[in-house]
Coordinates of N, CA and C in Angstrom, one line a residue:
M31 N 182.9 112.3 17.0 CA 183.9 111.0 17.3 C 184.7 111.2 18.6
R32 N 184.6 110.3 19.4 CA 185.0 110.3 20.5 C 186.8 109.5 20.4
L33 N 187.8 110.4 20.6 CA 189.2 109.7 20.4 C 189.6 109.0 21.7
T34 N 190.3 107.8 21.4 CA 190.6 106.7 21.9 C 192.0 107.5 22.7
E35 N 192.6 106.7 23.7 CA 194.0 107.1 24.2 C 195.0 106.8 22.9
R36 N 194.7 105.3 22.4 CA 195.6 105.2 21.3 C 195.4 106.0 20.4
D37 N 194.4 106.5 20.0 CA 194.2 107.7 18.7 C 195.1 109.0 19.2
E38 N 195.0 109.4 20.6 CA 195.7 110.4 21.0 C 197.3 110.3 20.7
Q39 N 197.6 109.0 21.2 CA 199.0 108.6 21.1 C 199.6 108.5 19.7
M40 N 198.8 108.3 18.7 CA 199.1 108.0 17.3 C 199.3 109.5 16.7
L41 N 198.4 110.5 17.2 CA 198.3 111.7 16.7 C 199.5 112.6 17.5
A42 N 200.1 112.2 18.6 CA 201.2 112.9 19.3 C 202.4 112.1 18.4
W43 N 202.5 110.8 18.2 CA 203.7 110.3 17.4 C 203.7 111.0 15.9
L44 N 202.5 110.9 15.2 CA 202.7 111.9 14.0 C 203.4 113.2 14.0
D45 N 202.9 114.1 15.1 CA 203.5 115.2 15.3 C 204.8 115.4 15.4
V46 N 205.6 114.4 16.0 CA 206.8 114.1 16.1 C 207.6 113.8 14.8
V47 N 207.0 112.6 14.0 CA 207.6 112.4 12.8 C 207.0 113.0 11.7
R48 N 206.0 113.7 11.7 CA 205.4 114.6 10.7 C 204.6 114.2 9.4
L49 N 205.2 112.9 9.0 CA 204.8 112.3 7.7 C 205.2 110.8 8.0
C50 N 204.5 109.9 7.3 CA 204.8 108.3 7.3 C 204.0 107.8 6.3
D51 N 204.2 106.5 5.8 CA 203.6 105.7 5.1 C 202.7 104.7 5.8
M52 N 201.9 104.0 5.0 CA 200.9 103.2 5.6 C 201.6 101.8 6.6
D53 N 202.7 101.4 5.9 CA 203.5 100.6 6.6 C 203.8 101.0 7.9
A54 N 204.2 102.1 8.2 CA 204.6 102.7 9.5 C 203.3 102.9 10.4
I55 N 202.2 103.2 9.7 CA 201.0 103.2 10.7 C 200.8 101.9 11.1
R56 N 200.9 100.8 10.3 CA 200.6 99.3 10.9 C 201.6 99.1 12.1
F57 N 202.9 99.5 12.1 CA 203.7 99.0 13.2 C 203.5 100.1 14.3
A58 N 203.3 101.4 14.2 CA 202.7 102.2 15.2 C 201.8 101.8 16.2
L59 N 200.6 101.6 15.1 CA 199.1 101.1 16.0 C 199.7 100.0 16.5
G60 N 200.1 98.9 16.1 CA 200.5 97.8 16.8 C 201.2 98.0 18.1
G61 N 202.2 98.9 18.1 CA 203.1 99.0 19.3 C 202.3 99.9 20.3
L62 N 201.6 100.9 19.8 CA 200.7 101.4 20.9 C 199.5 100.8 21.5
S63 N 199.2 99.6 21.0 CA 198.3 98.8 21.3 C 198.7 97.8 22.3
G64 N 200.3 97.7 22.4 CA 200.9 96.6 23.3 C 200.7 95.5 22.7
A65 N 200.4 95.2 21.4 CA 200.2 93.9 20.8 C 201.8 93.5 20.4
G66 N 202.7 94.2 20.2 CA 204.1 94.0 19.9 C 204.3 93.5 18.4
E67 N 203.1 93.6 17.5 CA 203.4 93.2 16.2 C 202.6 94.2 15.4
P68 N 202.8 94.5 14.2 CA 202.0 95.3 13.3 C 200.4 94.9 13.0
V69 N 199.7 95.7 13.1 CA 198.4 95.5 12.7 C 198.2 95.4 11.2
S70 N 197.1 94.5 10.7 CA 197.1 94.5 9.3 C 196.7 95.8 8.4
L71 N 197.1 95.8 7.3 CA 197.1 96.9 6.4 C 195.5 97.4 6.4
R72 N 194.5 96.5 6.5 CA 193.2 96.9 6.5 C 192.9 97.8 7.5
K73 N 193.4 97.3 9.0 CA 193.1 98.1 9.9 C 193.9 99.3 9.9
A74 N 194.8 99.4 9.1 CA 195.8 100.8 9.4 C 194.8 101.7 8.4
Q75 N 194.4 101.3 7.4 CA 193.5 102.0 6.4 C 192.3 102.4 7.1
Q76 N 191.7 101.6 8.0 CA 190.7 101.9 8.5 C 190.8 103.2 9.7
W77 N 191.9 103.1 10.4 CA 192.2 104.1 11.5 C 192.4 105.2 10.6
V78 N 193.2 105.3 9.8 CA 193.4 106.6 8.9 C 192.0 107.2 8.4
A79 N 191.2 106.2 7.9 CA 189.9 106.8 7.3 C 189.2 107.2 8.2
R80 N 188.9 106.8 9.5 CA 188.1 107.1 10.7 C 188.6 108.5 11.1
L81 N 190.0 108.7 11.3 CA 190.6 109.9 11.8 C 190.4 111.0 10.8
G82 N 190.7 110.5 9.4 CA 190.5 111.4 8.1 C 189.0 112.3 8.2
E83 N 188.0 111.2 8.4 CA 186.6 111.7 8.5 C 186.4 113.1 9.5
V84 N 187.3 113.1 10.6 CA 187.0 114.5 11.4 C 188.0 115.3 11.2
G85 N 188.8 115.1 10.2 CA 189.9 116.4 9.7 C 191.1 116.4 10.6
L86 N 191.5 114.9 11.4 CA 192.7 114.8 12.3 C 194.0 114.5 11.3
V87 N 193.7 113.6 10.5 CA 194.6 113.1 9.5 C 194.5 113.4 8.2
D88 N 195.4 113.5 7.2 CA 195.3 113.7 5.9 C 196.2 112.6 5.2
R89 N 196.1 112.3 4.0 CA 196.8 111.5 3.2 C 196.8 111.7 1.8
Q90 N 198.1 111.3 1.0 CA 198.3 111.7 -0.4 C 199.0 110.7 -0.9
R91 N 198.8 110.2 -2.3 CA 199.8 109.1 -2.7 C 201.0 110.2 -3.8
L92 N 202.2 109.6 -3.5 CA 203.4 110.1 -4.2 C 204.0 109.2 -5.3
T93 N 204.5 109.9 -6.3 CA 204.7 108.9 -7.5 C 206.0 107.9 -7.1
F94 N 206.8 108.4 -6.1 CA 207.9 107.7 -5.8 C 207.6 106.6 -4.7
R95 N 206.6 106.6 -4.3 CA 206.2 105.8 -3.1 C 205.0 104.8 -3.5
D96 N 205.0 103.4 -2.9 CA 203.8 102.6 -3.0 C 203.0 103.2 -1.8
G97 N 201.8 103.0 -2.2 CA 200.7 103.6 -1.3 C 200.5 105.1 -0.8
S98 N 199.8 105.4 0.2 CA 199.7 106.9 0.6 C 200.7 107.4 1.7
I99 N 201.0 108.6 1.8 CA 201.8 109.1 3.0 C 200.8 109.9 3.9
V100 N 200.8 109.5 5.0 CA 199.9 109.8 6.1 C 200.5 111.2 6.9
W101 N 199.8 112.2 7.5 CA 200.2 113.0 8.3 C 199.0 113.6 9.2
A102 N 199.4 114.2 10.2 CA 198.6 114.8 11.2 C 198.2 116.1 10.6
T103 N 196.9 116.4 10.7 CA 196.6 117.9 10.1 C 196.8 119.0 11.1
H104 N 196.7 120.4 10.4 CA 196.8 121.5 11.3 C 195.7 121.6 12.7
Q105 N 194.7 120.9 12.4 CA 193.7 120.6 13.4 C 194.0 120.0 14.5
A106 N 194.7 118.9 14.2 CA 195.5 117.9 15.4 C 196.6 118.4 16.0
T107 N 197.4 119.2 15.3 CA 198.7 119.5 15.7 C 199.0 121.0 15.9
G108 N 198.2 121.7 15.1 CA 198.6 123.2 15.2 C 199.5 123.7 14.3
K109 N 200.1 122.6 13.2 CA 200.9 123.0 12.3 C 200.5 122.7 11.1
A110 N 201.1 123.3 10.0 CA 200.7 123.3 8.5 C 201.3 122.0 8.1
A111 N 200.6 121.7 7.0 CA 200.7 120.3 6.5 C 202.2 120.3 6.1
P112 N 202.9 119.2 6.0 CA 204.3 119.1 5.4 C 204.4 119.2 3.9
N113 N 205.4 119.7 3.6 CA 205.7 119.8 2.0 C 206.1 118.5 1.6
L114 N 205.3 117.9 0.6 CA 205.6 116.6 0.5 C 206.6 116.6 -0.9
Y115 N 207.1 117.7 -1.3 CA 207.9 117.3 -2.5 C 209.5 118.0 -2.0
R116 N 209.5 118.0 -0.7 CA 211.0 118.6 -0.6 C 212.0 117.3 -0.7
Q117 N 213.1 117.9 -1.0 CA 214.3 116.7 -1.3 C 214.5 115.9 0.1
T118 N 214.2 116.4 1.1 CA 214.1 115.3 2.5 C 213.0 114.5 2.7
T119 N 211.9 114.7 1.9 CA 210.8 113.9 2.2 C 211.1 112.2 2.3
R120 N 211.8 111.9 1.4 CA 212.0 110.2 1.4 C 212.6 109.9 2.7
H121 N 213.6 110.7 3.0 CA 214.4 110.4 4.1 C 213.5 110.4 5.4
E122 N 212.5 111.5 5.6 CA 211.5 111.5 6.8 C 210.7 110.4 6.7
I123 N 210.4 109.6 5.6 CA 209.5 108.6 5.5 C 210.2 107.7 5.9
V124 N 211.4 107.2 5.7 CA 212.4 106.2 6.3 C 212.5 106.4 7.8
V125 N 212.5 107.4 8.2 CA 212.8 107.9 9.7 C 211.6 107.4 10.5
A126 N 210.6 108.0 9.8 CA 209.3 107.3 10.5 C 209.1 106.2 10.6
S127 N 209.7 105.4 9.4 CA 209.3 103.8 9.5 C 210.3 103.2 10.6
A128 N 211.4 103.7 10.9 CA 212.3 103.3 11.7 C 211.8 103.5 13.3
A129 N 210.9 104.7 13.3 CA 210.4 105.1 14.6 C 209.1 104.3 15.1
A130 N 208.4 103.6 13.8 CA 207.2 102.9 14.0 C 207.7 101.2 14.4
R131 N 208.9 101.0 14.1 CA 209.3 99.8 14.4 C 209.8 99.8 15.9
F132 N 210.4 100.8 16.2 CA 210.9 100.9 17.9 C 209.7 100.9 18.4
L133 N 208.5 101.5 18.2 CA 207.5 101.7 19.1 C 206.7 100.2 19.1
C134 N 206.9 99.5 18.0 CA 206.3 98.1 17.9 C 207.3 97.3 19.0
R135 N 208.1 97.4 19.3 CA 209.3 96.8 20.1 C 209.3 97.6 21.4
G136 N 208.4 98.2 22.1 CA 208.2 98.7 23.2 C 209.2 99.8 23.6
Y137 N 209.8 100.5 22.7 CA 210.5 101.7 22.9 C 209.5 103.0 22.7
S138 N 209.9 104.1 23.3 CA 209.4 105.4 23.0 C 210.3 106.3 21.8
W139 N 209.7 107.1 21.3 CA 210.3 107.7 20.2 C 210.2 109.2 20.3
E140 N 211.4 109.8 20.5 CA 211.0 111.4 20.4 C 212.2 112.0 19.2
R141 N 212.1 113.2 19.1 CA 213.2 114.2 18.3 C 214.4 114.2 19.1
D142 N 215.4 114.2 18.8 CA 216.8 114.6 19.0 C 216.7 115.8 19.5
R143 N 217.5 116.5 20.5 CA 217.5 117.9 20.9 C 218.1 118.9 19.6
K144 N 217.8 119.9 19.5 CA 218.1 120.7 18.6 C 219.6 121.0 18.6
P145 N 220.5 121.2 17.5 CA 221.9 121.2 17.4 C 222.1 122.7 18.6
Q146 N 223.3 122.4 19.4 CA 223.4 123.6 20.1 C 224.6 124.5 19.3
N147 N 225.4 124.3 18.4 CA 226.2 125.3 17.6 C 226.2 124.6 16.2
R148 N 226.9 125.4 15.4 CA 226.8 125.2 13.8 C 227.7 123.6 13.7
N149 N 228.6 123.3 14.7 CA 229.2 122.4 14.2 C 228.5 121.0 15.0
D150 N 227.5 121.3 16.0 CA 226.6 120.3 16.5 C 225.9 119.3 15.5
H151 N 225.7 117.9 15.9 CA 224.7 117.3 14.9 C 223.6 116.7 15.6
Q152 N 222.3 116.7 14.8 CA 221.1 116.3 15.5 C 221.2 115.2 14.6
A153 N 220.8 114.1 15.9 CA 220.3 112.6 15.1 C 219.0 112.7 14.6
D154 N 218.6 111.5 14.0 CA 217.3 111.5 13.3 C 216.4 111.2 14.2
G155 N 216.6 110.5 15.4 CA 215.7 110.4 16.4 C 216.5 109.9 17.9
V156 N 215.4 109.7 19.0 CA 215.9 109.0 20.0 C 214.9 107.9 20.5
A157 N 215.6 106.7 20.5 CA 214.6 105.7 21.2 C 215.1 105.3 22.3
T158 N 213.9 105.2 23.4 CA 214.1 104.9 24.7 C 213.4 103.8 25.2
R159 N 214.1 102.7 25.8 CA 213.3 101.6 26.4 C 214.0 101.3 28.0
D160 N 213.2 101.2 28.8 CA 213.6 100.9 30.5 C 214.7 101.9 30.7
G161 N 214.5 103.2 30.4 CA 215.3 104.3 30.6 C 216.6 104.3 29.9
V162 N 216.9 103.5 29.1 CA 218.0 103.4 28.0 C 218.0 103.9 26.8
R163 N 218.6 105.3 26.7 CA 218.3 106.0 25.6 C 219.3 105.7 24.5
E164 N 218.9 105.8 23.2 CA 219.8 105.5 22.1 C 219.5 106.4 20.7
L165 N 220.6 107.0 20.4 CA 220.6 107.8 19.2 C 220.2 106.8 17.6
V166 N 219.4 107.4 17.2 CA 219.3 106.5 16.0 C 219.4 107.3 14.7
E167 N 220.3 106.8 13.5 CA 220.4 107.4 12.2 C 219.9 106.7 11.1
V168 N 219.3 107.5 10.2 CA 219.0 106.8 8.8 C 219.7 107.2 7.5
E169 N 220.4 106.5 7.1 CA 221.5 106.8 5.8 C 221.0 106.2 4.5
L170 N 220.5 107.1 3.8 CA 220.4 106.4 2.3 C 221.3 106.8 1.3
T171 N 222.0 107.9 1.4 CA 223.0 108.0 0.3 C 224.4 108.6 1.1
P172 N 225.5 108.3 0.6 CA 226.5 108.7 1.4 C 226.7 110.0 1.4
K173 N 227.6 110.5 2.6 CA 227.9 112.2 2.8 C 229.3 111.9 2.5
T174 N 229.8 113.1 2.6 CA 231.5 113.4 2.5 C 232.2 112.8 3.5
G175 N 233.1 112.2 3.3 CA 234.4 111.6 4.6 C 234.2 112.7 5.6
A176 N 234.7 113.8 5.1 CA 234.8 114.9 6.3 C 233.4 115.0 7.2
R177 N 232.3 114.8 6.7 CA 231.2 115.5 7.2 C 231.0 114.0 8.2
Y178 N 231.1 112.7 7.6 CA 230.9 111.8 8.6 C 231.9 111.8 9.8
G179 N 233.1 112.1 9.3 CA 234.2 112.3 10.6 C 233.5 112.9 11.6
K180 N 233.0 114.2 11.4 CA 232.5 115.2 12.4 C 231.6 114.5 12.9
I181 N 230.5 114.0 12.4 CA 229.1 113.1 13.0 C 229.5 112.3 14.0
I182 N 230.4 111.4 13.6 CA 230.9 110.2 14.4 C 231.5 110.7 15.7
D183 N 232.5 111.8 15.6 CA 233.2 112.5 16.6 C 232.0 113.0 17.7
D184 N 230.9 113.6 16.9 CA 230.0 114.2 17.9 C 229.3 113.3 18.6
H185 N 229.0 111.9 17.7 CA 228.2 110.8 18.6 C 229.0 110.3 19.8
A186 N 230.4 110.2 19.5 CA 231.3 109.6 20.7 C 231.2 110.6 21.8
R187 N 231.2 111.7 21.5 CA 231.2 112.8 22.6 C 230.0 112.8 23.4
R188 N 228.9 112.3 22.8 CA 227.6 112.4 23.4 C 227.2 111.2 24.1
L189 N 227.7 109.9 23.7 CA 227.9 108.7 24.5 C 228.5 108.9 25.6
E190 N 229.6 109.6 25.5 CA 230.5 109.9 27.0 C 229.8 110.7 27.9
R191 N 229.1 111.9 27.4 CA 228.9 113.1 28.2 C 227.3 113.1 28.2
E192 N 226.6 112.7 27.4 CA 225.0 112.9 27.6 C 224.3 111.5 28.0
G193 N 225.1 110.2 28.2 CA 224.4 109.2 29.0 C 223.6 108.2 27.9
F194 N 223.7 108.4 26.7 CA 223.3 107.5 25.5 C 224.3 106.4 25.5
A195 N 223.3 105.3 25.2 CA 224.0 103.7 25.4 C 224.6 103.2 23.9
R196 N 223.9 103.6 23.1 CA 224.4 103.5 21.5 C 224.0 104.2 20.4
V197 N 224.6 104.2 19.3 CA 224.2 104.7 18.1 C 223.6 103.9 17.1
I198 N 222.7 103.5 16.6 CA 222.1 102.8 15.7 C 221.8 103.3 14.3
Y199 N 222.3 102.9 13.5 CA 222.4 103.2 11.8 C 221.6 102.1 11.2
F200 N 220.4 102.5 10.5 CA 219.7 101.9 9.4 C 220.3 102.7 8.2
G201 N 220.4 101.8 7.2 CA 220.9 102.5 6.1 C 220.8 101.4 4.8
T202 N 221.3 102.2 3.7 CA 221.7 101.2 2.5 C 223.1 100.6 2.7
P203 N 223.2 99.6 2.0 CA 225.0 99.1 2.2 C 225.6 100.0 1.8
V204 N 225.7 100.8 0.6 CA 226.5 101.7 0.2 C 226.6 102.8 1.1
A205 N 225.9 103.4 1.6 CA 225.9 104.5 2.8 C 226.4 104.1 3.8
L206 N 226.1 102.9 4.4 CA 226.7 102.4 5.7 C 228.1 102.0 5.5
R207 N 228.6 101.7 4.3 CA 230.2 101.5 4.1 C 230.8 102.8 4.3
A208 N 230.3 103.7 3.9 CA 230.9 105.0 3.8 C 230.7 105.6 5.3
A209 N 229.6 105.6 5.7 CA 229.5 106.1 7.0 C 230.3 105.2 8.5
G210 N 230.5 103.9 8.2 CA 231.2 103.1 9.3 C 232.7 102.7 8.7
A211 N 233.3 103.6 7.9 CA 234.4 103.3 7.4 C 235.6 103.5 8.5
D212 N 236.7 102.7 8.4 CA 237.4 102.8 9.3 C 238.3 104.0 9.7
E213 N 238.6 104.9 8.5 CA 238.7 106.3 8.7 C 238.0 107.2 9.5
H214 N 236.9 106.7 10.0 CA 236.1 107.6 10.5 C 235.9 106.9 12.0
T215 N 236.0 105.7 12.2 CA 235.8 105.2 13.4 C 237.1 104.4 14.1
R216 N 238.1 104.6 13.5 CA 239.1 104.0 14.2 C 239.8 104.7 15.6
A217 N 239.5 106.0 15.3 CA 239.6 106.6 17.1 C 238.7 106.6 18.1
L218 N 237.3 105.7 17.9 CA 236.6 105.5 19.1 C 237.0 104.7 19.9
G219 N 237.8 103.7 19.7 CA 238.6 103.2 20.7 C 237.5 102.2 21.2
S220 N 237.1 102.0 22.6 CA 236.2 101.1 23.1 C 235.0 101.5 23.0
L221 N 234.6 102.9 22.5 CA 233.3 103.2 22.1 C 233.1 102.4 20.7
R222 N 233.7 102.1 20.1 CA 233.5 101.5 18.7 C 232.2 100.4 19.0
T223 N 232.2 99.4 19.9 CA 231.4 98.5 20.4 C 229.9 99.1 20.4
R224 N 229.8 100.3 20.7 CA 228.6 101.1 20.8 C 227.9 101.5 19.5
F225 N 228.6 101.2 18.6 CA 227.7 101.8 17.2 C 227.3 100.5 16.5
L226 N 226.3 100.6 15.9 CA 225.7 99.5 15.3 C 225.4 99.7 13.8
W227 N 225.8 98.9 12.8 CA 225.4 99.4 11.3 C 224.6 98.5 10.9
L228 N 223.5 98.7 10.6 CA 222.4 97.8 9.9 C 222.2 98.2 8.3
P229 N 222.6 97.5 7.6 CA 222.4 97.9 6.2 C 221.3 97.0 5.5
L230 N 220.1 97.5 6.0 CA 218.9 96.4 5.6 C 218.1 97.0 4.7
L231 N 218.2 98.6 3.9 CA 217.5 99.1 3.3 C 217.7 99.1 1.9
D232 N 216.7 98.9 1.2 CA 217.0 99.1 -0.5 C 217.4 100.3 -1.0
A233 N 217.7 100.8 -2.2 CA 218.1 101.9 -2.7 C 217.0 102.9 -2.7
R234 N 215.7 102.3 -2.5 CA 214.5 103.0 -2.5 C 214.1 103.7 -0.9
G235 N 214.9 103.1 0.0 CA 214.7 103.2 1.2 C 213.6 102.4 2.0
Q236 N 213.4 101.2 1.3 CA 212.4 100.5 1.8 C 212.8 99.3 2.7
W237 N 212.3 99.1 3.5 CA 212.4 98.2 4.7 C 212.2 96.6 4.3
P238 N 213.1 95.7 4.5 CA 212.7 94.3 4.1 C 211.4 93.9 5.0
K239 N 210.6 92.8 4.3 CA 209.5 92.4 5.0 C 209.8 91.6 6.1
D240 N 210.9 90.9 6.1 CA 211.4 90.2 7.3 C 212.6 90.8 7.8
D241 N 212.9 91.5 9.0 CA 214.0 92.2 9.5 C 214.2 91.7 11.0
E242 N 213.7 90.4 11.3 CA 213.9 90.1 12.6 C 215.3 89.7 13.0
A243 N 216.2 89.4 11.7 CA 217.6 89.2 12.2 C 218.3 90.4 12.8
A244 N 217.9 91.7 12.0 CA 218.4 92.8 12.5 C 218.0 93.2 14.0
W245 N 216.8 93.1 14.5 CA 216.3 93.3 15.8 C 217.0 92.3 16.5
Q246 N 217.2 91.3 16.3 CA 218.0 90.3 17.3 C 219.4 90.8 17.2
T247 N 220.1 91.4 16.5 CA 221.1 91.7 16.5 C 221.3 93.0 17.5
I248 N 220.4 93.8 17.3 CA 220.0 94.9 18.3 C 219.9 94.7 19.7
A249 N 219.2 93.2 19.8 CA 219.0 92.8 21.2 C 220.5 92.3 21.9
D250 N 221.1 91.6 21.0 CA 222.3 91.0 21.0 C 223.2 92.0 21.8
Q251 N 223.5 93.3 21.0 CA 224.4 94.2 21.1 C 224.0 94.9 22.7
A252 N 222.7 95.2 22.8 CA 222.0 95.7 23.9 C 222.8 95.1 25.3
V253 N 222.7 93.6 25.2 CA 223.1 92.7 26.1 C 224.6 93.0 26.5
A254 N 225.0 92.9 25.3 CA 226.6 93.0 25.6 C 227.0 94.6 26.1
V255 N 226.2 95.6 25.7 CA 226.5 96.9 26.4 C 226.5 96.7 27.7
E256 N 225.2 96.2 28.2 CA 225.0 95.9 29.7 C 226.1 95.5 30.4
L257 N 226.6 94.3 29.7 CA 227.6 93.6 30.3 C 228.9 94.4 30.8
E258 N 229.2 95.1 29.6 CA 230.5 96.0 29.5 C 230.2 96.9 30.6
D259 N 228.9 97.6 30.6 CA 228.9 98.9 31.6 C 228.8 98.1 33.1
A260 N 228.3 97.0 33.4 CA 228.4 96.4 34.4 C 229.6 96.2 35.1
R261 N 230.9 95.5 34.2 CA 232.1 95.2 34.4 C 232.9 96.4 34.8
S262 N 232.4 97.7 34.0 CA 233.3 99.1 34.3 C 232.9 99.6 35.4
S263 N 231.8 99.4 35.9 CA 231.3 99.8 37.3 C 231.8 99.1 38.5
R264 N 232.2 98.3 38.2 CA 232.7 97.3 39.6 C 234.2 97.8 40.0

């Protein structure tokens, strides 16, 4: 079988996110084709079946998820198959869902750089469009207040020193109330406008069928940040 450019791009994306659900495949395929909207579930299943026939992707059903979990095989990436029963698997699947939705809206997606020391924080991913880089986080369950304080401080430092435009949090309402609490963010000052909290995930980490309002909020805030940058550079 001859791989298309989109096949190669999909395998490269799967190498980054490691594993995802079929819904993420729909969004990633739509984004990498330039359609700007997810393909049908049938087309996503056909793509997985076609690449599966030649051993480049594999899939398995998990009891805690609807549908199959998909990953690129050792033949495709040179990496061992992911452990689907790790405690972090649910979180990784939701991060991949975020990544796929960014792809569908014209962004690229990559891993954040590795922590530079024990106190450094690695975000869940980096979304980039038109040269603008944004840190992305997924929160399903609350962390301790002390941990959030350190993470928010680290994000603020990176906004100032590493050229990131924003920090975008997707999560459950409970987790984001904890993450964005005043006690963690009051010291941000003007940087507070560069943090966006989107509590649109349910307790299982499922995305809503219609998330257009959230993406409109992302777009509106991007414009506000651009205007703020323009004013500060005068």
